[in-house]
Short mmCIF file of C-alpha atoms and ligand atoms in Angstrom, two decimals:
data_model
loop_
_atom_site.label_atom_id
_atom_site.label_comp_id
_atom_site.label_asym_id
_atom_site.label_seq_id
_atom_site.Cartn_x
_atom_site.Cartn_y
_atom_site.Cartn_z
CA MET A 1 9.84 22.68 -40.65
CA THR A 2 10.10 18.94 -41.20
CA MET A 3 8.02 17.04 -43.69
CA THR A 4 5.93 15.58 -40.87
CA ASP A 5 5.32 19.06 -39.38
CA GLN A 6 4.21 20.28 -42.79
CA THR A 7 1.78 17.36 -43.15
CA VAL A 8 0.29 18.03 -39.71
CA THR A 9 -0.20 21.72 -40.50
CA ASP A 10 -1.86 20.90 -43.86
CA ALA A 11 -4.17 18.41 -42.19
CA ALA A 12 -5.10 20.98 -39.53
CA ARG A 13 -5.76 23.56 -42.28
CA ARG A 14 -7.97 21.12 -44.13
CA GLU A 15 -9.85 20.38 -40.91
CA GLN A 16 -10.26 24.11 -40.29
CA ALA A 17 -11.46 24.66 -43.85
CA ARG A 18 -13.93 21.82 -43.55
CA LEU A 19 -15.29 23.23 -40.25
CA ALA A 20 -15.47 26.72 -41.79
CA GLY A 21 -17.36 25.23 -44.75
CA LEU A 22 -19.86 23.53 -42.44
CA ARG A 23 -20.30 26.73 -40.43
CA GLY A 24 -20.84 28.59 -43.69
CA GLN A 25 -23.62 26.15 -44.57
CA ILE A 26 -25.23 26.74 -41.16
CA ASP A 27 -24.99 30.52 -41.70
CA ASP A 28 -26.66 30.10 -45.11
CA LEU A 29 -29.43 27.98 -43.67
CA ASP A 30 -29.97 30.42 -40.78
CA HIS A 31 -30.11 33.24 -43.31
CA GLN A 32 -32.81 31.36 -45.20
CA LEU A 33 -34.67 30.69 -41.94
CA VAL A 34 -34.69 34.42 -41.13
CA GLU A 35 -35.85 35.25 -44.67
CA LEU A 36 -38.60 32.65 -44.38
CA LEU A 37 -39.71 34.03 -41.01
CA ALA A 38 -39.86 37.52 -42.51
CA ARG A 39 -41.98 36.18 -45.38
CA ARG A 40 -44.19 34.36 -42.89
CA GLN A 41 -44.62 37.59 -40.92
CA LYS A 42 -45.79 39.39 -44.07
CA VAL A 43 -48.48 36.75 -44.59
CA VAL A 44 -49.45 37.15 -40.92
CA ALA A 45 -49.87 40.90 -41.56
CA GLU A 46 -52.29 40.05 -44.38
CA VAL A 47 -54.21 37.78 -42.03
CA VAL A 48 -54.36 40.64 -39.47
CA ALA A 49 -55.80 43.01 -42.08
CA PHE A 50 -58.33 40.36 -43.13
CA LYS A 51 -59.42 39.64 -39.52
CA LYS A 52 -59.46 43.31 -38.58
CA GLU A 53 -61.82 44.10 -41.43
CA ARG A 54 -64.18 41.29 -40.47
CA GLN A 55 -63.66 41.61 -36.69
CA LEU A 56 -62.64 37.97 -36.38
CA SER A 57 -61.00 36.35 -33.39
CA VAL A 58 -57.16 36.27 -33.36
CA TYR A 59 -56.79 32.92 -31.68
CA HIS A 60 -58.26 29.73 -33.08
CA PRO A 61 -57.35 26.96 -30.66
CA ALA A 62 -58.46 24.19 -33.02
CA ARG A 63 -56.41 25.60 -35.93
CA GLU A 64 -53.30 25.97 -33.73
CA ALA A 65 -53.67 22.46 -32.34
CA ASP A 66 -54.05 21.12 -35.88
CA MET A 67 -51.00 23.07 -37.11
CA ILE A 68 -48.87 21.80 -34.23
CA ASP A 69 -50.02 18.26 -34.94
CA ARG A 70 -49.05 18.49 -38.60
CA ARG A 71 -45.65 20.06 -37.79
CA ARG A 72 -44.97 17.25 -35.31
CA ARG A 73 -45.81 14.57 -37.89
CA HIS A 74 -43.62 16.32 -40.43
CA ALA A 75 -40.78 16.45 -37.87
CA LEU A 76 -41.01 12.69 -37.34
CA LYS A 77 -40.94 12.10 -41.09
CA VAL A 78 -37.70 14.06 -41.53
CA GLY A 79 -36.03 12.64 -38.42
CA LEU A 80 -36.43 15.61 -36.06
CA ASP A 81 -37.54 15.48 -32.44
CA PRO A 82 -41.25 16.49 -32.53
CA ASP A 83 -41.03 18.14 -29.06
CA TYR A 84 -38.19 20.34 -30.29
CA LEU A 85 -40.19 21.32 -33.39
CA GLU A 86 -43.32 21.95 -31.33
CA GLU A 87 -41.45 24.34 -29.04
CA ILE A 88 -40.11 26.31 -32.01
CA PHE A 89 -43.53 26.55 -33.67
CA ARG A 90 -45.30 27.46 -30.44
CA ASN A 91 -42.85 30.38 -30.13
CA ILE A 92 -43.47 31.46 -33.71
CA MET A 93 -47.23 31.25 -33.24
CA ARG A 94 -47.11 33.09 -29.90
CA TYR A 95 -45.26 35.93 -31.55
CA SER A 96 -47.61 36.17 -34.50
CA ARG A 97 -50.58 36.03 -32.14
CA SER A 98 -49.27 38.84 -29.97
CA THR A 99 -48.55 41.07 -32.97
CA GLN A 100 -52.05 40.36 -34.29
CA THR A 101 -53.60 41.12 -30.92
CA ALA A 102 -51.64 44.33 -30.44
CA GLU A 103 -52.90 45.50 -33.82
CA ILE A 104 -56.50 44.33 -33.52
CA SER A 105 -57.20 44.93 -29.80
CA ARG A 106 -57.03 48.69 -30.11
CA ILE A 107 -60.28 48.71 -32.04
CA GLY A 108 -63.48 49.60 -30.33
CA VAL A 109 -66.21 47.66 -32.13
CA LYS A 110 -68.82 50.18 -31.01
CA PRO A 111 -66.84 53.09 -29.55
CA GLY A 112 -68.88 55.70 -27.73
CA ALA A 113 -71.52 53.13 -26.71
CA LYS A 114 -72.68 53.64 -23.12
CA ILE A 115 -72.11 50.72 -20.76
CA LEU A 116 -73.38 50.50 -17.18
CA LEU A 117 -71.31 48.16 -15.01
CA VAL A 118 -73.51 47.03 -12.14
CA GLY A 119 -71.09 46.11 -9.35
CA GLY A 120 -68.45 47.99 -11.34
CA GLY A 121 -66.41 48.66 -8.17
CA GLY A 122 -65.79 44.91 -7.71
CA ALA A 123 -62.91 42.85 -9.03
CA MET A 124 -64.39 41.84 -12.41
CA GLY A 125 -66.23 45.16 -12.79
CA ARG A 126 -62.97 47.09 -12.51
CA LEU A 127 -61.28 44.82 -15.05
CA PHE A 128 -64.01 45.33 -17.67
CA ALA A 129 -64.32 49.04 -16.92
CA ARG A 130 -60.61 49.42 -17.79
CA TRP A 131 -60.87 47.45 -21.03
CA PHE A 132 -64.04 49.12 -22.25
CA LYS A 133 -62.68 52.60 -21.47
CA ALA A 134 -59.45 51.83 -23.32
CA SER A 135 -61.49 50.93 -26.42
CA GLY A 136 -63.43 54.19 -26.40
CA TYR A 137 -66.65 53.23 -24.59
CA GLU A 138 -68.44 55.46 -22.10
CA VAL A 139 -68.39 53.50 -18.86
CA ARG A 140 -70.77 54.19 -15.97
CA ILE A 141 -70.66 52.45 -12.60
CA LEU A 142 -73.60 51.41 -10.43
CA GLU A 143 -72.47 50.38 -6.95
CA VAL A 144 -74.38 49.61 -3.74
CA GLY A 145 -74.88 53.29 -2.86
CA ASP A 146 -75.79 54.50 -6.38
CA TRP A 147 -79.37 53.24 -6.80
CA GLU A 148 -80.97 56.63 -6.27
CA ARG A 149 -79.08 57.85 -9.38
CA LEU A 150 -80.43 54.93 -11.43
CA ALA A 151 -82.53 56.97 -13.87
CA ALA A 152 -79.56 59.16 -14.85
CA LEU A 153 -77.24 56.16 -15.09
CA CYS A 154 -79.67 54.33 -17.40
CA SER A 155 -80.33 57.21 -19.73
CA GLY A 156 -79.34 56.42 -23.35
CA LEU A 157 -77.70 53.19 -22.23
CA ASP A 158 -76.50 50.61 -24.81
CA MET A 159 -75.65 47.81 -22.39
CA ALA A 160 -76.06 47.07 -18.69
CA LEU A 161 -73.56 44.44 -17.52
CA VAL A 162 -74.33 42.91 -14.12
CA SER A 163 -71.25 41.87 -12.13
CA VAL A 164 -72.39 41.50 -8.53
CA PRO A 165 -71.83 38.44 -6.26
CA ILE A 166 -73.69 35.33 -7.50
CA ALA A 167 -76.15 35.32 -4.60
CA GLU A 168 -77.14 38.95 -5.34
CA THR A 169 -77.47 38.60 -9.11
CA VAL A 170 -81.11 37.55 -9.61
CA ALA A 171 -82.44 40.20 -7.19
CA THR A 172 -80.22 42.87 -8.76
CA ILE A 173 -81.49 42.00 -12.26
CA ALA A 174 -85.11 42.25 -11.07
CA ARG A 175 -84.42 45.66 -9.53
CA LEU A 176 -82.51 47.02 -12.51
CA ALA A 177 -84.46 45.71 -15.51
CA PRO A 178 -87.59 47.94 -15.34
CA HIS A 179 -85.39 51.06 -15.63
CA LEU A 180 -83.47 50.07 -18.77
CA PRO A 181 -84.19 51.58 -22.20
CA LYS A 182 -86.04 49.11 -24.47
CA GLU A 183 -83.16 48.61 -26.92
CA CYS A 184 -80.44 48.39 -24.28
CA ILE A 185 -78.71 45.00 -23.95
CA LEU A 186 -79.06 43.39 -20.54
CA ALA A 187 -76.07 41.12 -19.85
CA ASP A 188 -74.22 39.58 -16.91
CA LEU A 189 -70.87 38.05 -16.03
CA THR A 190 -72.10 35.51 -13.49
CA SER A 191 -70.41 32.13 -13.21
CA VAL A 192 -73.80 30.36 -13.12
CA LYS A 193 -75.91 30.92 -16.22
CA GLU A 194 -79.33 29.19 -16.13
CA PRO A 195 -80.91 31.13 -13.23
CA THR A 196 -79.38 34.46 -14.28
CA VAL A 197 -80.29 34.26 -17.98
CA LYS A 198 -83.80 33.20 -16.95
CA ALA A 199 -84.04 36.16 -14.56
CA MET A 200 -82.95 38.54 -17.35
CA LEU A 201 -85.50 37.07 -19.78
CA ASP A 202 -88.29 37.12 -17.20
CA ASN A 203 -87.66 40.70 -16.11
CA PHE A 204 -86.73 42.38 -19.39
CA SER A 205 -88.26 42.30 -22.86
CA GLY A 206 -85.26 43.73 -24.73
CA PRO A 207 -82.04 42.00 -25.89
CA VAL A 208 -80.44 39.65 -23.35
CA LEU A 209 -76.98 38.04 -23.33
CA GLY A 210 -75.18 35.93 -20.74
CA PHE A 211 -71.40 36.01 -20.38
CA HIS A 212 -69.05 33.97 -18.28
CA PRO A 213 -65.38 34.93 -18.41
CA MET A 214 -63.21 31.87 -17.87
CA PHE A 215 -60.55 34.01 -16.24
CA GLY A 216 -60.10 36.05 -13.10
CA PRO A 217 -59.78 39.78 -12.50
CA ASP A 218 -55.97 39.70 -12.41
CA THR A 219 -55.50 38.78 -16.05
CA PRO A 220 -53.13 41.24 -17.72
CA THR A 221 -54.38 40.30 -21.18
CA MET A 222 -57.51 39.12 -22.93
CA GLU A 223 -55.40 37.26 -25.46
CA ARG A 224 -56.55 33.62 -25.70
CA GLN A 225 -58.83 34.07 -22.71
CA ILE A 226 -62.11 32.24 -23.10
CA MET A 227 -65.47 33.99 -22.81
CA VAL A 228 -68.54 31.79 -22.79
CA VAL A 229 -71.54 33.47 -24.37
CA THR A 230 -74.96 32.04 -23.56
CA PRO A 231 -77.75 33.24 -25.82
CA GLY A 232 -80.71 34.96 -24.23
CA ARG A 233 -82.69 37.11 -26.63
CA GLU A 234 -80.37 37.97 -29.49
CA ARG A 235 -80.61 40.30 -32.43
CA PRO A 236 -77.97 40.75 -35.11
CA GLU A 237 -77.26 44.32 -33.95
CA ASN A 238 -76.46 43.04 -30.46
CA ARG A 239 -73.42 41.02 -31.43
CA TRP A 240 -70.98 43.83 -30.68
CA PRO A 241 -70.17 42.90 -27.04
CA ALA A 242 -68.98 39.41 -28.07
CA GLU A 243 -67.24 40.88 -31.13
CA GLN A 244 -65.46 43.36 -28.86
CA PHE A 245 -64.13 40.54 -26.75
CA ALA A 246 -62.91 38.71 -29.88
CA ALA A 247 -61.27 41.96 -31.03
CA TRP A 248 -59.35 42.09 -27.73
CA GLY A 249 -57.86 38.72 -28.64
CA GLY A 250 -60.22 36.54 -26.63
CA VAL A 251 -61.96 33.37 -27.73
CA VAL A 252 -65.73 33.34 -27.73
CA VAL A 253 -67.34 29.98 -27.00
CA ARG A 254 -71.10 29.76 -27.46
CA ALA A 255 -73.16 27.47 -25.27
CA ALA A 256 -76.73 27.19 -24.06
CA ALA A 257 -77.04 28.16 -20.39
CA ALA A 258 -77.92 24.58 -19.38
CA GLU A 259 -74.91 23.10 -21.17
CA HIS A 260 -72.65 25.78 -19.70
CA ASP A 261 -73.81 25.02 -16.17
CA GLU A 262 -73.44 21.28 -16.66
CA ILE A 263 -69.87 21.65 -17.92
CA MET A 264 -68.96 24.20 -15.25
CA ALA A 265 -70.14 21.80 -12.57
CA VAL A 266 -67.26 19.57 -13.69
CA VAL A 267 -64.68 22.19 -14.68
CA GLN A 268 -65.14 24.34 -11.58
CA ALA A 269 -67.23 22.74 -8.83
CA LEU A 270 -65.94 19.16 -9.04
CA ARG A 271 -62.35 20.15 -9.80
CA HIS A 272 -62.10 22.62 -6.93
CA PHE A 273 -63.93 20.35 -4.52
CA ALA A 274 -61.64 17.40 -5.30
CA THR A 275 -58.64 19.71 -4.78
CA PHE A 276 -60.15 20.97 -1.52
CA SER A 277 -60.69 17.38 -0.34
CA PHE A 278 -57.09 16.42 -1.06
CA GLY A 279 -55.80 19.53 0.77
CA ARG A 280 -58.13 18.87 3.68
CA PHE A 281 -56.85 15.32 4.00
CA LEU A 282 -53.23 16.51 4.03
CA TYR A 283 -54.19 19.04 6.71
CA GLN A 284 -56.03 16.47 8.84
CA ARG A 285 -52.95 14.26 8.82
CA ARG A 286 -50.70 17.28 9.43
CA ILE A 287 -48.44 16.13 6.59
CA ASP A 288 -45.07 17.93 6.56
CA LEU A 289 -45.44 19.47 3.09
CA ASN A 290 -41.90 20.76 2.79
CA ARG A 291 -40.46 17.42 3.78
CA THR A 292 -42.60 15.65 1.17
CA LEU A 293 -41.38 18.10 -1.45
CA GLU A 294 -37.79 17.16 -0.69
CA PHE A 295 -38.65 13.65 -1.86
CA SER A 296 -41.09 14.67 -4.50
CA SER A 297 -41.31 13.80 -8.13
CA PRO A 298 -42.10 16.82 -10.33
CA ILE A 299 -45.62 15.52 -10.84
CA TYR A 300 -46.26 15.55 -7.07
CA ARG A 301 -44.92 19.09 -6.88
CA LEU A 302 -47.21 20.13 -9.71
CA GLU A 303 -50.19 18.54 -7.99
CA LEU A 304 -49.33 20.12 -4.63
CA ASP A 305 -48.90 23.51 -6.32
CA MET A 306 -52.48 23.28 -7.55
CA VAL A 307 -53.71 22.42 -4.06
CA GLY A 308 -51.64 25.22 -2.47
CA ARG A 309 -52.92 27.61 -5.12
CA LEU A 310 -56.53 26.93 -4.16
CA PHE A 311 -55.90 27.61 -0.47
CA ALA A 312 -54.09 30.87 -1.32
CA GLN A 313 -57.34 32.34 -2.70
CA ASP A 314 -60.62 33.74 -1.47
CA PRO A 315 -62.72 31.07 0.33
CA GLU A 316 -65.97 33.05 -0.20
CA LEU A 317 -65.47 33.08 -3.97
CA TYR A 318 -64.77 29.33 -4.05
CA SER A 319 -67.70 28.52 -1.79
CA GLU A 320 -69.96 30.52 -4.15
CA ILE A 321 -68.63 28.69 -7.19
CA ILE A 322 -68.49 25.16 -5.76
CA PHE A 323 -71.89 25.04 -4.09
CA ALA A 324 -73.75 27.46 -6.39
CA THR A 325 -76.67 25.26 -7.49
CA PRO A 326 -78.51 22.13 -6.30
CA GLU A 327 -77.19 20.34 -9.44
CA ARG A 328 -73.61 21.09 -8.43
CA ARG A 329 -74.21 19.87 -4.90
CA ASP A 330 -75.74 16.65 -6.29
CA LEU A 331 -72.72 16.09 -8.49
CA LEU A 332 -70.42 16.48 -5.47
CA ARG A 333 -72.50 13.94 -3.53
CA ASN A 334 -72.17 11.50 -6.47
CA TYR A 335 -68.45 12.09 -6.50
CA LEU A 336 -68.10 11.30 -2.80
CA GLU A 337 -70.20 8.14 -3.26
CA SER A 338 -67.92 7.11 -6.11
CA CYS A 339 -64.86 7.66 -3.87
CA LYS A 340 -66.48 5.40 -1.29
CA ASN A 341 -66.96 2.72 -3.95
CA ASN A 342 -63.21 2.63 -4.32
CA LEU A 343 -63.16 0.85 -0.95
CA GLU A 344 -64.31 -2.23 -2.89
CA ILE A 345 -61.19 -2.04 -5.01
CA LEU A 346 -59.10 -1.73 -1.87
CA ALA A 347 -60.80 -4.76 -0.34
CA ALA A 348 -60.23 -6.75 -3.52
CA GLU A 349 -56.54 -5.78 -3.48
CA GLU A 350 -56.28 -6.98 0.11
CA ALA A 351 -57.78 -10.32 -0.78
CA VAL A 352 -54.45 -11.47 -2.11
CA THR A 353 -55.73 -14.92 -3.02
CA GLY A 354 -58.31 -15.41 -5.74
CA GLY A 355 -56.79 -12.95 -8.21
CA GLY A 356 -57.89 -9.90 -6.24
CA ARG A 357 -55.44 -7.65 -8.00
CA ASP A 358 -57.34 -7.85 -11.24
CA SER A 359 -59.93 -5.47 -9.90
CA PHE A 360 -57.71 -2.37 -9.94
CA VAL A 361 -55.88 -3.28 -13.13
CA ALA A 362 -59.06 -4.17 -14.99
CA GLU A 363 -60.77 -0.97 -13.91
CA PHE A 364 -57.67 1.04 -14.78
CA LYS A 365 -57.54 -0.47 -18.30
CA GLU A 366 -61.21 0.21 -18.90
CA ILE A 367 -60.88 3.85 -17.81
CA ALA A 368 -57.72 4.26 -19.90
CA LYS A 369 -59.62 3.02 -22.94
CA TRP A 370 -62.33 5.59 -22.25
CA PHE A 371 -59.74 8.41 -22.01
CA GLY A 372 -58.56 7.27 -25.45
CA PRO A 373 -56.64 9.78 -27.60
CA PHE A 374 -56.82 12.42 -24.85
CA SER A 375 -54.12 10.44 -23.00
CA ASP A 376 -51.50 11.29 -25.65
CA GLN A 377 -52.34 14.96 -25.40
CA ALA A 378 -52.29 14.77 -21.59
CA ILE A 379 -48.85 13.15 -21.57
CA ARG A 380 -47.54 15.80 -23.96
CA GLU A 381 -48.98 18.80 -22.13
CA SER A 382 -48.16 17.63 -18.61
CA GLY A 383 -44.71 16.60 -19.84
CA TYR A 384 -44.18 20.16 -21.01
CA LEU A 385 -45.18 21.57 -17.60
CA ILE A 386 -43.02 19.07 -15.76
CA ASN A 387 -40.00 19.98 -17.86
CA LYS A 388 -40.61 23.65 -17.15
CA LEU A 389 -40.79 22.88 -13.42
CA ILE A 390 -37.55 20.93 -13.57
CA GLU A 391 -35.85 23.85 -15.34
CA ARG A 392 -36.98 26.24 -12.64
CA PHE A 393 -36.92 24.36 -9.27
P1 LIG B 1 -66.72 41.28 -6.17
O1 LIG B 1 -67.29 40.91 -4.84
O2 LIG B 1 -65.29 41.66 -6.25
O3 LIG B 1 -67.57 42.46 -6.80
C1 LIG B 1 -68.94 42.55 -6.70
C2 LIG B 1 -69.31 44.02 -6.62
O4 LIG B 1 -70.72 44.10 -6.62
C3 LIG B 1 -68.82 44.72 -5.34
O5 LIG B 1 -68.13 45.89 -5.69
C4 LIG B 1 -70.12 45.02 -4.58
O6 LIG B 1 -70.05 46.24 -3.86
C5 LIG B 1 -71.10 45.15 -5.74
N1 LIG B 1 -72.48 44.93 -5.33
C6 LIG B 1 -73.00 44.02 -4.49
N2 LIG B 1 -74.32 44.16 -4.39
C7 LIG B 1 -74.65 45.20 -5.20
C8 LIG B 1 -75.87 45.83 -5.51
N3 LIG B 1 -77.02 45.43 -5.00
N4 LIG B 1 -75.84 46.88 -6.37
C9 LIG B 1 -74.69 47.31 -6.93
N5 LIG B 1 -73.51 46.75 -6.64
C10 LIG B 1 -73.49 45.70 -5.81
O7 LIG B 1 -67.06 40.02 -7.12
P2 LIG B 1 -66.35 39.64 -8.50
O8 LIG B 1 -65.27 38.63 -8.25
O9 LIG B 1 -66.04 40.87 -9.27
O10 LIG B 1 -67.52 38.81 -9.21
C11 LIG B 1 -68.58 39.48 -9.88
C12 LIG B 1 -69.26 38.50 -10.81
O11 LIG B 1 -68.31 38.00 -11.75
C13 LIG B 1 -69.86 37.28 -10.11
O12 LIG B 1 -71.10 37.00 -10.67
C14 LIG B 1 -68.90 36.16 -10.44
O13 LIG B 1 -69.57 34.91 -10.52
C15 LIG B 1 -68.38 36.59 -11.80
N6 LIG B 1 -67.05 36.07 -12.09
C16 LIG B 1 -66.03 36.27 -11.21
C17 LIG B 1 -64.76 35.76 -11.52
C18 LIG B 1 -63.61 35.94 -10.57
O14 LIG B 1 -62.58 35.25 -10.75
N7 LIG B 1 -63.67 36.83 -9.63
C19 LIG B 1 -64.56 35.05 -12.73
C20 LIG B 1 -65.64 34.91 -13.60
C21 LIG B 1 -66.88 35.41 -13.28
#
């Protein structure tokens, strides 16, 4: 071996040793990360025990959002990509949530209590029958042909939960209520709350609770699912149905029936109607959807997925939800009027002279100001979805 060969080999060895040293440091750091995660998991177990004892909800959206926000700011401070950090922490939190839920959701808050599911053969009825049974409740079903057995079905009942189509709900409540034991809770799952809670209060003098699950019958889990609870006639001993839902991992949101209906008019009626209108317009113009997708940006694909999703579902259910109350129908009329007003913007844009363009831009800026800090969150969340779509399609 020549002198030069020897030098080259030494240099290569030094390089190797340096790389091995760096890899060793990474191994050490990974080891510490694993140890830290194990320590974190132990603290999570203490939180589980604490929540289990007090029957508290597993998921606290506001706390998670706040944690993610702080981790992101920390990431920026130490020169890390906040999106990368957020993804790691969302994974960690998802895992700790699912272990908490698995542990807590087995509990029946009032096992052995007798629950009558009115319309229990329907989609939502079957879902709740399964969950209540799994937590040790005695579940009875009242379907269309079971009314002659009503007295037996109501005997010793702890809760009657009405889950019939919206249009049938008020009449069903009126028919059922006189047969319920005095201390039994009368509750419902209807998507519209003011008329149904009123019907329960008018027809029954015992405890009354309104529920609206913000999820459909196909949900495999209650984890992080939202249940709106609208107060009717509450007593402290009647909190167990909402506590049961929280114990399954769900999030209970309390709202007066009027507020619930007002918000739902936007979240459900307006949203679905706007989606319907967009889909209808595409249909009327016989747009070649697949061809548009070949040119599409991910955001267009995402939007079209939402439209396609609506038309893949049950039109009766959507018609019930969208047009359920006069208030909802009024809101839709206002929306259509507002769309018509946009013609003014179009006209202003066409009037090329006289600074016509300002109309759209000025309006846009004003609306953007109104959206305020939500815009950052919207960019972040939609960005996440778009990236997932790009990964997949
Ligand atoms: P569904 O049509 O699947 O079930 C309704 C059931 O009620 C049927 O089995 C029907 O036979 C029964 N029924 C009708 N009239 C009856 C009567 N007089 N006596 C006894 N049973 C009767 O409807 P669903 O989707 O399960 O919806 C039920 C309720 O849940 C509705 O109030 C709806 O607003 C609410 N909800 C539904 C969803 C959803 O995504 N499906 C989500 C949230 C809330």
